[in-house]
PDB file of C-alpha atoms and ligand atoms in Angstrom:
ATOM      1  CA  UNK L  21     -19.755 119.191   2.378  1.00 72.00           C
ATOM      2  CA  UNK L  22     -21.274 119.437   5.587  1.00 79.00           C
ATOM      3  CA  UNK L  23     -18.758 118.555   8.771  1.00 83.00           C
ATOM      4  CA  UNK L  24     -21.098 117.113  11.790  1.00 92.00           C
ATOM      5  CA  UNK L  25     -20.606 118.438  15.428  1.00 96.00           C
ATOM      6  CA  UNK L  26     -18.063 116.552  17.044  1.00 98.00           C
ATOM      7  CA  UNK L  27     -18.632 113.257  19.415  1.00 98.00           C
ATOM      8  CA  UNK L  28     -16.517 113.345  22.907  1.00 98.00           C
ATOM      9  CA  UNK L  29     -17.034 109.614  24.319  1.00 99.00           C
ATOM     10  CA  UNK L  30     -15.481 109.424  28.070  1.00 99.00           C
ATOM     11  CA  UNK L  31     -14.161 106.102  27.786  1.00 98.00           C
ATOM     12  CA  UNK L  32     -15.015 103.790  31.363  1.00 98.00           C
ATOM     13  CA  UNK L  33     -12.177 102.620  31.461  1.00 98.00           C
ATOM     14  CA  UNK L  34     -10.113 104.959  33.348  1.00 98.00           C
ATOM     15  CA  UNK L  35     -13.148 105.451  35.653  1.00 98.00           C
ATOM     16  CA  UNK L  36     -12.971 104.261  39.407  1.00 98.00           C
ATOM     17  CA  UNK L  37     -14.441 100.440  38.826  1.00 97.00           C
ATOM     18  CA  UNK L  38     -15.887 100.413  42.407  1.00 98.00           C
ATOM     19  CA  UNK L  39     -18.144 103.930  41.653  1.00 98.00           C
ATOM     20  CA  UNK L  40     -19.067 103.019  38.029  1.00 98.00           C
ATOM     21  CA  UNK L  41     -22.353 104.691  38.131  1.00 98.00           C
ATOM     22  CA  UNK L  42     -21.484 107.988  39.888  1.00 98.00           C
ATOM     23  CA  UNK L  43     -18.784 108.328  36.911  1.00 98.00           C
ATOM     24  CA  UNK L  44     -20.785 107.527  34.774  1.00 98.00           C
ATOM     25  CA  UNK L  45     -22.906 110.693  36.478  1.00 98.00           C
ATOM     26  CA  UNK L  46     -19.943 112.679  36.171  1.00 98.00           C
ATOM     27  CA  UNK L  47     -20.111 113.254  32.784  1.00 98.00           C
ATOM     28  CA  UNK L  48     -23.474 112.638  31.912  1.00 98.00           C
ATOM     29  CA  UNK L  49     -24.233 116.679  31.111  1.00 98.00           C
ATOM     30  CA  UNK L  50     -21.433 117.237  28.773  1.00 98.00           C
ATOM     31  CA  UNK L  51     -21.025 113.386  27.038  1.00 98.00           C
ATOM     32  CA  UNK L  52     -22.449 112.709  23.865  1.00 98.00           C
ATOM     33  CA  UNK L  53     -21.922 108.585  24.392  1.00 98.00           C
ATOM     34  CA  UNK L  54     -20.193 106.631  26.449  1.00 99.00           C
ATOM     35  CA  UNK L  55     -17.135 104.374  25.592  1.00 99.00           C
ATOM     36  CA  UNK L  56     -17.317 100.872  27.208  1.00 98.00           C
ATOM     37  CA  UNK L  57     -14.469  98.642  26.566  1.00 98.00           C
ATOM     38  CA  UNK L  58     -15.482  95.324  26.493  1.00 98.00           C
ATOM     39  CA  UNK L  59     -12.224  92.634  26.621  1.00 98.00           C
ATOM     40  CA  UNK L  60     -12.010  88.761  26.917  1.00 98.00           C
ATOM     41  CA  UNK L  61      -8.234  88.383  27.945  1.00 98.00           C
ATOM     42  CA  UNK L  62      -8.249  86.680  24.433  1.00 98.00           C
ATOM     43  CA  UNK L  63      -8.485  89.233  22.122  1.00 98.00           C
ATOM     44  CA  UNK L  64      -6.406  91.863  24.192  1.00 98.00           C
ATOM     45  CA  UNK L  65      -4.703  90.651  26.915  1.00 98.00           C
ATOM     46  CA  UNK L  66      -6.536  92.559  29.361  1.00 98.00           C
ATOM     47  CA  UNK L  67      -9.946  91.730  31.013  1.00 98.00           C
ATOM     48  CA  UNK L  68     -12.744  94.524  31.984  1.00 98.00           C
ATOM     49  CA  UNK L  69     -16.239  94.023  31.991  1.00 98.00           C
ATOM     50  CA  UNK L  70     -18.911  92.188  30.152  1.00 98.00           C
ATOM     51  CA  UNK L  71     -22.791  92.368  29.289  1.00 98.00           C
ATOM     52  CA  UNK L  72     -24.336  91.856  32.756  1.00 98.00           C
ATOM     53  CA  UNK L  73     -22.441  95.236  33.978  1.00 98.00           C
ATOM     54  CA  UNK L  74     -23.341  97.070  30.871  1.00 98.00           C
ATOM     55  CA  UNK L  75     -27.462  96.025  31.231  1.00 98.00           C
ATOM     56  CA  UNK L  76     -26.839  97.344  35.077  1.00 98.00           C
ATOM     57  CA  UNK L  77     -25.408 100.552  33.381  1.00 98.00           C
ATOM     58  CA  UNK L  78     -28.046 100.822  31.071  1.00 98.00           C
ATOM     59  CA  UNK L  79     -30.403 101.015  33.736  1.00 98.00           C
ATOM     60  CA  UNK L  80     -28.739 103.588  35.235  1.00 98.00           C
ATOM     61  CA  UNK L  81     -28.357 106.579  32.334  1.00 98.00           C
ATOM     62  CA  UNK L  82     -29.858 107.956  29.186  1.00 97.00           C
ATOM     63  CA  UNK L  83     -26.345 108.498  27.985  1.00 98.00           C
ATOM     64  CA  UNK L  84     -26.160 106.246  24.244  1.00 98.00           C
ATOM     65  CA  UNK L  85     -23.769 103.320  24.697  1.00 99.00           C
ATOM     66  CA  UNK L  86     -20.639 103.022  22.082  1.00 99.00           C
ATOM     67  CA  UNK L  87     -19.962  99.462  23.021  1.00 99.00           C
ATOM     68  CA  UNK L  88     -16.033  98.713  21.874  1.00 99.00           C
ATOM     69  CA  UNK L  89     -15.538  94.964  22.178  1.00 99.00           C
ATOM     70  CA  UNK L  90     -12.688  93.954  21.934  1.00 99.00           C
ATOM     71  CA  UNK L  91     -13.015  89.869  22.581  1.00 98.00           C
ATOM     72  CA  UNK L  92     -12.799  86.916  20.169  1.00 98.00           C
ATOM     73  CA  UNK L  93     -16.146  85.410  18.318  1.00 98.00           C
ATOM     74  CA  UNK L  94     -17.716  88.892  18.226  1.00 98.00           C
ATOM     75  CA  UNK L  95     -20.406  87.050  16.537  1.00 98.00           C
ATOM     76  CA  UNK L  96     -21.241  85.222  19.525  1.00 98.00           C
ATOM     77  CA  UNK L  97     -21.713  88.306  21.637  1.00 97.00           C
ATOM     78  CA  UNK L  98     -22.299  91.147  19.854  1.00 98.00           C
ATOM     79  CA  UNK L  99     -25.572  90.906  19.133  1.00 98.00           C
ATOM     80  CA  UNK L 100     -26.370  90.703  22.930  1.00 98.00           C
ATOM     81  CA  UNK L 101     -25.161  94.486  23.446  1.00 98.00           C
ATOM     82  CA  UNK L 102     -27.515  95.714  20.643  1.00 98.00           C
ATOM     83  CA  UNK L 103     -30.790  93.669  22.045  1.00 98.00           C
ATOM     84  CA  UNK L 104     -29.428  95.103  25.522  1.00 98.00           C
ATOM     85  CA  UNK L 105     -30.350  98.368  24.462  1.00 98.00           C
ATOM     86  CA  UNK L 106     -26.770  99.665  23.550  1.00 98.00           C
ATOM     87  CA  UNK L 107     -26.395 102.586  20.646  1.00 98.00           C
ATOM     88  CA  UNK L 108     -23.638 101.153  18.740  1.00 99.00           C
ATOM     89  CA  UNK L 109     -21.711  98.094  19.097  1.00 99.00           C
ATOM     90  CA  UNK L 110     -18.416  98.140  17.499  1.00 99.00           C
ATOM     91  CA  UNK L 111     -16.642  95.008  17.068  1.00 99.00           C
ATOM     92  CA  UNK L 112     -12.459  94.531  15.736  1.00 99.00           C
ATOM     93  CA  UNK L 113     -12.073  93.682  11.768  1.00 98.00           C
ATOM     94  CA  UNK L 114      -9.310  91.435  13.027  1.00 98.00           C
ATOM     95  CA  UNK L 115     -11.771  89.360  15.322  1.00 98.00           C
ATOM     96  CA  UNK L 116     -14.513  88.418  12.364  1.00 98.00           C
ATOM     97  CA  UNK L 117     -14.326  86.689   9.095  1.00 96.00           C
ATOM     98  CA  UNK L 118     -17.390  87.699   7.874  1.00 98.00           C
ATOM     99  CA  UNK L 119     -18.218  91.575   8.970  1.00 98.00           C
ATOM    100  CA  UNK L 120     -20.824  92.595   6.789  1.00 98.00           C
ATOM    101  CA  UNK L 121     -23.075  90.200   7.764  1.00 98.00           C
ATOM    102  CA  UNK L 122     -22.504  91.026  11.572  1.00 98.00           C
ATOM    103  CA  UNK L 123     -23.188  94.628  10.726  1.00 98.00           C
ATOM    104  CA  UNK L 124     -26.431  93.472   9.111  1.00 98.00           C
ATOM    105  CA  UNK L 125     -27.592  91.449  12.496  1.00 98.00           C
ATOM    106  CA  UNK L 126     -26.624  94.642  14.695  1.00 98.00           C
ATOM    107  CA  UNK L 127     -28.383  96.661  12.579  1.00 98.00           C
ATOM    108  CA  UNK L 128     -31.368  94.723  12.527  1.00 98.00           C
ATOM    109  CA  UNK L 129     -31.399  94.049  16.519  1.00 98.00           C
ATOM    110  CA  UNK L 130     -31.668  98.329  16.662  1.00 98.00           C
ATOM    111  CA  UNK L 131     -28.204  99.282  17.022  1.00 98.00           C
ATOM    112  CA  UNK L 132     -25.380 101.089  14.926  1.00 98.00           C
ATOM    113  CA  UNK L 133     -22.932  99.004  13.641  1.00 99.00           C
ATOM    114  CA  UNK L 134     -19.332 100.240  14.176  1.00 99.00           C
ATOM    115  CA  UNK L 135     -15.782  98.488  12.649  1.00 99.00           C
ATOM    116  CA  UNK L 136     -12.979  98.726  14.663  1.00 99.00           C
ATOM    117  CA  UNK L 137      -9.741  98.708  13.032  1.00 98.00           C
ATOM    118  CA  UNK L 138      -6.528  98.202  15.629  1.00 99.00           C
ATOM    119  CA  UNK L 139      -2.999  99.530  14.904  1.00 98.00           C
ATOM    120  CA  UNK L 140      -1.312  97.285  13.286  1.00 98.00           C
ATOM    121  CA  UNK L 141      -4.158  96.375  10.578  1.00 98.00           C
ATOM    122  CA  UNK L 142      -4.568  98.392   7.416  1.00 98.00           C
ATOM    123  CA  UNK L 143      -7.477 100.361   6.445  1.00 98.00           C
ATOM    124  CA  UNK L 144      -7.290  99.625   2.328  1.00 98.00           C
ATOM    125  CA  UNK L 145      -8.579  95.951   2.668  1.00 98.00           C
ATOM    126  CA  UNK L 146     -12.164  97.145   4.597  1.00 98.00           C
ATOM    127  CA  UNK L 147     -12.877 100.337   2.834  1.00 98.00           C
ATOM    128  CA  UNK L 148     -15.460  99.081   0.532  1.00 98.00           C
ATOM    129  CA  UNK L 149     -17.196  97.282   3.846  1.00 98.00           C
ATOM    130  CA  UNK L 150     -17.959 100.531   5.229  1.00 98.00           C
ATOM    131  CA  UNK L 151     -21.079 101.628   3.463  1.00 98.00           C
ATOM    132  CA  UNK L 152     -22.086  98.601   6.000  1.00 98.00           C
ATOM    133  CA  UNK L 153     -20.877 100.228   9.055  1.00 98.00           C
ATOM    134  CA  UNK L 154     -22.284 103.654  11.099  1.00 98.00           C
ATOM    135  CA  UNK L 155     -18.725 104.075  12.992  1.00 98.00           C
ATOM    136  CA  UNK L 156     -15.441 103.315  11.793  1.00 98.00           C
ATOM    137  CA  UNK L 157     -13.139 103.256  14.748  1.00 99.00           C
ATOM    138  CA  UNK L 158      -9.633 103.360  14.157  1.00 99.00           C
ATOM    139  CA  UNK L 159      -7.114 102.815  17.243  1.00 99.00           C
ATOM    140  CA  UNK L 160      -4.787 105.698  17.759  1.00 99.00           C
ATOM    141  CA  UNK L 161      -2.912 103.031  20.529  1.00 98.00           C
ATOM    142  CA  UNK L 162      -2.538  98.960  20.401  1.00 98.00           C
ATOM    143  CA  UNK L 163      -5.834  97.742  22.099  1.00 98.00           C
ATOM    144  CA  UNK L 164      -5.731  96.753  25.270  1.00 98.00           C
ATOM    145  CA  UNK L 165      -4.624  99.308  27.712  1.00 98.00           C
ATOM    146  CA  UNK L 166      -5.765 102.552  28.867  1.00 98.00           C
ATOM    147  CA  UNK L 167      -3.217 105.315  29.352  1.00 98.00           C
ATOM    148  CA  UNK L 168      -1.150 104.587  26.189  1.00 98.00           C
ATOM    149  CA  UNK L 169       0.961 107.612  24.615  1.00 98.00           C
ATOM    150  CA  UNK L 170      -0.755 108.607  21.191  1.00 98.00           C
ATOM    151  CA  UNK L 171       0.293 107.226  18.000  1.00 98.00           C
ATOM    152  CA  UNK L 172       0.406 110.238  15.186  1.00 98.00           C
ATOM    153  CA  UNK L 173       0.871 107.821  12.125  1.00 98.00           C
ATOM    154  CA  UNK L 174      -1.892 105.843  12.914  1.00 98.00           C
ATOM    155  CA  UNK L 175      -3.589 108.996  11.901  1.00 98.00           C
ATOM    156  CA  UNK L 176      -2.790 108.312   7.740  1.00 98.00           C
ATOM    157  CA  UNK L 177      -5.725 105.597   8.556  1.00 98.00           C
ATOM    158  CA  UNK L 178      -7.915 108.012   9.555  1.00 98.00           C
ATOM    159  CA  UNK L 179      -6.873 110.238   6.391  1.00 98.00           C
ATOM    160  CA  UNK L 180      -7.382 107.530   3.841  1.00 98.00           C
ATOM    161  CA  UNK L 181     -10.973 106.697   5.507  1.00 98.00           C
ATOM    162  CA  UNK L 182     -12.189 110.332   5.344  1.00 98.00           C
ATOM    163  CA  UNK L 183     -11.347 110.722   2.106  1.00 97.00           C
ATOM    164  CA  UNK L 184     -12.873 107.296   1.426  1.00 98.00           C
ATOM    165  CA  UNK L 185     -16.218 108.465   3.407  1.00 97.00           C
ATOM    166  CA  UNK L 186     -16.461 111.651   1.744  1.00 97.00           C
ATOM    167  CA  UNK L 187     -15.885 110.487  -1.632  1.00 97.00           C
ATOM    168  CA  UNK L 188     -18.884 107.785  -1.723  1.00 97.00           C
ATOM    169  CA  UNK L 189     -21.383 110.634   0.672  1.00 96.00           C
ATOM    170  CA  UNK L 190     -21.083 107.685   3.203  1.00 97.00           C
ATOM    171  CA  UNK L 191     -22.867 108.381   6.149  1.00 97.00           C
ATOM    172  CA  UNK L 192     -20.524 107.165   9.051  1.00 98.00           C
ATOM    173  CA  UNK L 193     -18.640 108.024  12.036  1.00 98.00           C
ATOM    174  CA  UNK L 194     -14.793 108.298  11.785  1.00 98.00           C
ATOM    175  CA  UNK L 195     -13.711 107.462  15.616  1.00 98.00           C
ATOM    176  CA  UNK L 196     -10.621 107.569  16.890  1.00 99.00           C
ATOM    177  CA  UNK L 197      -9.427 105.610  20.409  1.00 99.00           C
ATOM    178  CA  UNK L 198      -6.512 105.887  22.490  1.00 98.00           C
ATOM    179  CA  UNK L 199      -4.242 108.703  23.761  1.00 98.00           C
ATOM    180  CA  UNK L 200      -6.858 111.140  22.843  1.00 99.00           C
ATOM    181  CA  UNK L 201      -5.971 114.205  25.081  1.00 98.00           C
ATOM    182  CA  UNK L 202      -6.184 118.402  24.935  1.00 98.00           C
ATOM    183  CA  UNK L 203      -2.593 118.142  23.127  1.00 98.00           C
ATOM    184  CA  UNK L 204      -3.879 115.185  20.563  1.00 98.00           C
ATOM    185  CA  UNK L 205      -7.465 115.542  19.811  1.00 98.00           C
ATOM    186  CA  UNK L 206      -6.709 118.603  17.288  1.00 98.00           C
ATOM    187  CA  UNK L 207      -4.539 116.715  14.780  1.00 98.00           C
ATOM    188  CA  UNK L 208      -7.151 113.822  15.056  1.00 98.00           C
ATOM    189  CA  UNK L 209      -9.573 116.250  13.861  1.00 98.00           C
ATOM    190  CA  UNK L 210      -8.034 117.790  11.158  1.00 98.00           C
ATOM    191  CA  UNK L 211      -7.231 114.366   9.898  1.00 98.00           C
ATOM    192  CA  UNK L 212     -11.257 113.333   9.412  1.00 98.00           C
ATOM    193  CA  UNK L 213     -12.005 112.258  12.847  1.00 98.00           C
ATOM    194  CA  UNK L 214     -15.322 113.801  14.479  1.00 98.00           C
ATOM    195  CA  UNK L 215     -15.888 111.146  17.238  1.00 98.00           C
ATOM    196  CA  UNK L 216     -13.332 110.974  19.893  1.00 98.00           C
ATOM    197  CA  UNK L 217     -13.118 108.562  22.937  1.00 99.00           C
ATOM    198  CA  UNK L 218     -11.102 109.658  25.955  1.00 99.00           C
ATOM    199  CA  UNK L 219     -10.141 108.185  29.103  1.00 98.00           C
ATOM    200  CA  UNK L 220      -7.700 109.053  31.062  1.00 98.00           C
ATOM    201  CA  UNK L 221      -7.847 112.958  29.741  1.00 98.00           C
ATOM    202  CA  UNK L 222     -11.504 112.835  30.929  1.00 99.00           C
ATOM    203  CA  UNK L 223     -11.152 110.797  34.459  1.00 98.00           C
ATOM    204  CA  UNK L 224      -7.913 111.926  35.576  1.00 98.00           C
ATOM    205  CA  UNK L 225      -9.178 115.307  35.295  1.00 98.00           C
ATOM    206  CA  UNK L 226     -10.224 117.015  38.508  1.00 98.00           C
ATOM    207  CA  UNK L 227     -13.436 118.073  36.823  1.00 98.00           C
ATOM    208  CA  UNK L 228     -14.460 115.625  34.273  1.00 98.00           C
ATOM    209  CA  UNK L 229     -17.184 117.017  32.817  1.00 98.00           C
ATOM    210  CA  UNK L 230     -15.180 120.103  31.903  1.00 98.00           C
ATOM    211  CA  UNK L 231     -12.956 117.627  30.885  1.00 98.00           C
ATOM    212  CA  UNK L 232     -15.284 116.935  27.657  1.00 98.00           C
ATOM    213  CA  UNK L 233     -16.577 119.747  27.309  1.00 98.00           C
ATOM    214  CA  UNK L 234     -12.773 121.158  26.597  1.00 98.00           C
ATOM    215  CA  UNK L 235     -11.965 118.184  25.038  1.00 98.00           C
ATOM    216  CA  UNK L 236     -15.136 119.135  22.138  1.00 98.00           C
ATOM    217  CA  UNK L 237     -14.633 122.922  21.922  1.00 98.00           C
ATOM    218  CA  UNK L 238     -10.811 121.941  21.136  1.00 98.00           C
ATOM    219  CA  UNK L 239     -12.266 119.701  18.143  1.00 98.00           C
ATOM    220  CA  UNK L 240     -14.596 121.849  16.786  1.00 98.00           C
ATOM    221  CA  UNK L 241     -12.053 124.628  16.829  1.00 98.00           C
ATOM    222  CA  UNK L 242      -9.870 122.913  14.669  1.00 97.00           C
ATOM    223  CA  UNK L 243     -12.966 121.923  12.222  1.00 95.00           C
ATOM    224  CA  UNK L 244     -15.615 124.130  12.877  1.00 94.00           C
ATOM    225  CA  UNK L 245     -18.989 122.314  12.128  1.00 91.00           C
ATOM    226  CA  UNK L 246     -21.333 123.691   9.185  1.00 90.00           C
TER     227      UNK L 246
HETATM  228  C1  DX5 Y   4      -8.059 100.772  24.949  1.00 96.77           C
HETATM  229  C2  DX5 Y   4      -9.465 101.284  24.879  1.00 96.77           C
HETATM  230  C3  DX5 Y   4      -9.623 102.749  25.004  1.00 96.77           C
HETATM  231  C4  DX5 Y   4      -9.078 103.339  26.282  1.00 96.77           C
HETATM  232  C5  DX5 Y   4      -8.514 104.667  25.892  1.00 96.77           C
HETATM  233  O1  DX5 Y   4      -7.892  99.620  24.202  1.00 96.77           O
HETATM  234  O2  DX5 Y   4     -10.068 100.925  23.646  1.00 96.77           O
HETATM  235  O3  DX5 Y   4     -10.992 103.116  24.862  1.00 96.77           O
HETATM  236  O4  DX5 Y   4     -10.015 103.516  27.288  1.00 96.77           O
HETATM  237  O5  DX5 Y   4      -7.877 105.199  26.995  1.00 96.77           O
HETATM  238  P1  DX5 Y   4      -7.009 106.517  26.930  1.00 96.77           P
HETATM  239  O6  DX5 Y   4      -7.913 107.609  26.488  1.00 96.77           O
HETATM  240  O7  DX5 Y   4      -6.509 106.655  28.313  1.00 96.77           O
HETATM  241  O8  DX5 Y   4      -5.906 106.266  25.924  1.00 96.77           O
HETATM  242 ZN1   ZN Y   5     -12.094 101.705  23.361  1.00 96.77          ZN
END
């Protein structure tokens, strides 16, 4: 079996809001997407940012968009993300009644399709979804918050979908999302992860960019690519 390079995401979140597109510079020469957390105060209770400041993002880096909404009616918005130009749009499993066909609309409007699955949701019920889905993103936190202290059982999830993934030769993305950190993102790895979103390990770090590029060499040293 052939084990892909690893994905490091820098997550927006824990960037400075007022300087989004100089961090956004920051780590455009070691990122290999960039994490946007989208949230409705519905969904999660929190509230970020929404399509107009991701199109004025866009506009302002070649870095491929992993948009992570996390908002009710996913449906209603999702596609917007993908037409805006965005490399995958992940929506929650717990937000849509009918994800396949989503999928099939993001996929047709020219982006990936990603599933994200938050902690307190199984994995077992949305396995045999996933041949419709590029990403599988499984929360290693409760959605909502950056800065949240690592979960390690949430990583059986991750387990169970790798072994899933390899099993049919699915072609997908296992991310994981929340807490990831130097002392985290190994385990996460050796569990069946290989893309990994990071905030606060990447923006709190006096050098962000090195940040990643630690954050990636840590990964692939605990799963070497072939
Ligand atoms: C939280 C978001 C995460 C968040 C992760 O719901 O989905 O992407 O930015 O932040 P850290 O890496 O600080 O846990
Ligand atoms: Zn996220």
């Amino acid at each position: 079996m052939t084990v892909p390079a690893p994905i490091v995401a820098p997550s927006i979140l824990a960037a400075d809001f007022a300087r989004l597109a100089d961090e956004v510079h920051a780590v455009e020469s070691t990122a290999d997407w960039l994490h946007v957390d989208v949230m409705d105060n519905h969904f999660v209770p929190n509230l970020t940012i929404g399509l107009p400041v991701v199109q004025s993002l866009l506009a302002v880096t070649t870095l491929p968009f992993d948009v992570h909404l996390m908002i009710e009616d996913p449906r209603r918005w999702a596609p917007s993300y993908a037409d805006a130009g965005a490399y995958n749009v992940t929506f929650h499993a717990e937000a849509c009644d009918n994800p396949v066909s989503l999928a099939k609309d993001l996929r047709s409007a020219g982006a990936k399709a990603g599933l994200a699955i938050d902690r307190d949701t199984p994995i077992e019920p949305y396995l045999d979804l996933l041949p419709s889905f590029d990403t599988l993103l499984i929360m290693t936190i409760k959605a909502g918050f950056g800065g949240q202290r690592f979960i390690p059982e949430l990583l059986d999830k991750v387990r169970t979908a790798r072994q899933h993934a390899d099993a049919g030769h699915l072609e997908l993305r296992i991310e994981v999302d929340g807490g990831i950190a130097a002392d985290t993102i190994e385990q996460a790895a050796v569990a069946g992860a290989d893309a990994f979103v990071a905030g606060t390990a990447v923006y709190a770090a006096a050098d962000p960019a090195a940040a990643v590029t630690q954050l990636r060499r840590l990964a692939e040293r605990a799963v070497p690519p072939t």
